[in-house]
């Protein structure tokens, strides 16, 4: 039988005493948590361990004795420690002895109450108690079979050390009857700045939670549920982003303590994401209001809009002629060309009507950058959508006309084959038509077929323009989603304190000596950067198309509309 003893490396220089820890019978493992120094009273040790067990829910007990024979006069003390097995009746009783500065220790077990004591092979595993205490084990996502069993064994070791936090809150400066050696024996690890921030964050979080409750109450009011406001709230990406950030602020300002490591990491990721977002937004705002860049931007916007309108007029004039040498239906070509030219004329008039107010609008829009760079980017996307609204209208008109002709041709083609679409059963059934129906169907099919190239050309041109706008909006929202969902706090932990995010452990075999137990060093394998992003990525909403290429091509061929947003409430995890 193999007995594994997990010994903290911080206790290797501790004075002689007894070993306190947890015995895991399923794994035949002993997790040493601390060393109780001599002198001590056994009754007080038992009372202290029972109190720790009540608080931590960990079966902490005395597992054996530790003898650090630095001098010859301590030999009597080691004999006394061996006799403590009769007072602390633990089976098996582990005896670890260190002689001077030797790195090869003696380790043995006593089984006084066993009728047939068996000689056990002992493996001594050294571990860094601080790293194991502060780390969180992430078992592999595809845990199956032996890998799942190994992950559960490691989780028991990590959980034992993490749940014994109360045991590590005493140091050598405490005037208690029991003196312990563990990773915080020289002083409890703490920071005055962190403690002051914790004290100051309580009233700040209460005030923020009150303000957020008022804002969320206003957002849930019935006034915003009426048609114009509800439509704008569901379609404008700025409103979606503000609602998303409002949820983040509610999570941060909540007075509920994080129940596990995942919730703690989520709060930290949200907090760091908000800080970086606001910092980038303030930098953008300071850049915009320096050297009158708002005025230069407003003066540039109107000429750019006029230039785009002129290019569209030239494109329509080209389509109204003989584009690429194609023979178009002249009557339909002229009607569609003049119809779109009239819309461009209305758009130019609309832009020039707003020109006196554009600088003021941009000045107030620039102030919104103090809410975060993501809010400013969403406003930029909405402004782009408003400035290209005429292109969207052209695309909708062309798509509807093209879709009408495609469905008309498909229906008339079924008429030629003696079939029809059954609306009730959602299938194609056979049907008999008379001569008049076939004659009218032939005329309509011929008219639609010869008008299709003209309509398809207009649809193709405006679809390409629409796709260009959607791609630009998609890139903007891709950057917004990156800032919203990237777990920056977890990535910083992985960069600075990689042991906090443990994906597993590796054991390194140390130098051996005959007659001594096998010595191993347990080292923490950090989680990879891809694993950090996959595990702690924050949920976010998507404002750009998520269709596959096949689905997108099908929509383009059938003339279905392409929206640059998802409906309100749809989120991507």
XYZ file of N, CA, C and O in Angstrom, residues 40-47 80 84 87-88:
48
model
N 2.817 22.351 24.478
C 1.388 22.498 24.274
C 0.664 21.534 25.203
O 1.250 20.577 25.717
N -0.610 21.820 25.411
C -1.469 20.966 26.227
C -2.390 20.215 25.281
O -3.116 20.834 24.497
N -2.376 18.886 25.289
C -3.184 18.117 24.331
C -4.659 18.462 24.361
O -5.313 18.469 23.314
N -5.201 18.775 25.535
C -6.634 19.107 25.610
C -6.919 20.383 24.840
O -7.918 20.494 24.119
N -6.034 21.373 24.993
C -6.237 22.636 24.278
C -6.107 22.440 22.762
O -6.820 23.076 21.981
N -5.193 21.557 22.358
C -5.052 21.271 20.925
C -6.321 20.638 20.374
O -6.803 21.009 19.291
N -6.886 19.705 21.113
C -8.122 19.059 20.658
C -9.270 20.059 20.588
O -10.073 20.035 19.646
N -9.373 20.948 21.582
C -10.433 21.955 21.554
C -10.255 22.907 20.364
O -11.224 23.277 19.695
N 9.640 11.783 23.002
C 8.352 12.203 23.570
C 7.289 12.361 22.479
O 6.122 11.991 22.672
N 3.252 10.462 21.633
C 1.993 11.204 21.564
C 0.924 10.437 20.788
O -0.243 10.818 20.799
N -2.026 9.521 22.843
C -2.983 10.572 23.227
C -3.864 10.947 22.035
O -5.090 11.005 22.143
N -3.223 11.180 20.909
C -3.975 11.497 19.690
C -4.066 10.208 18.877
O -3.155 9.872 18.116
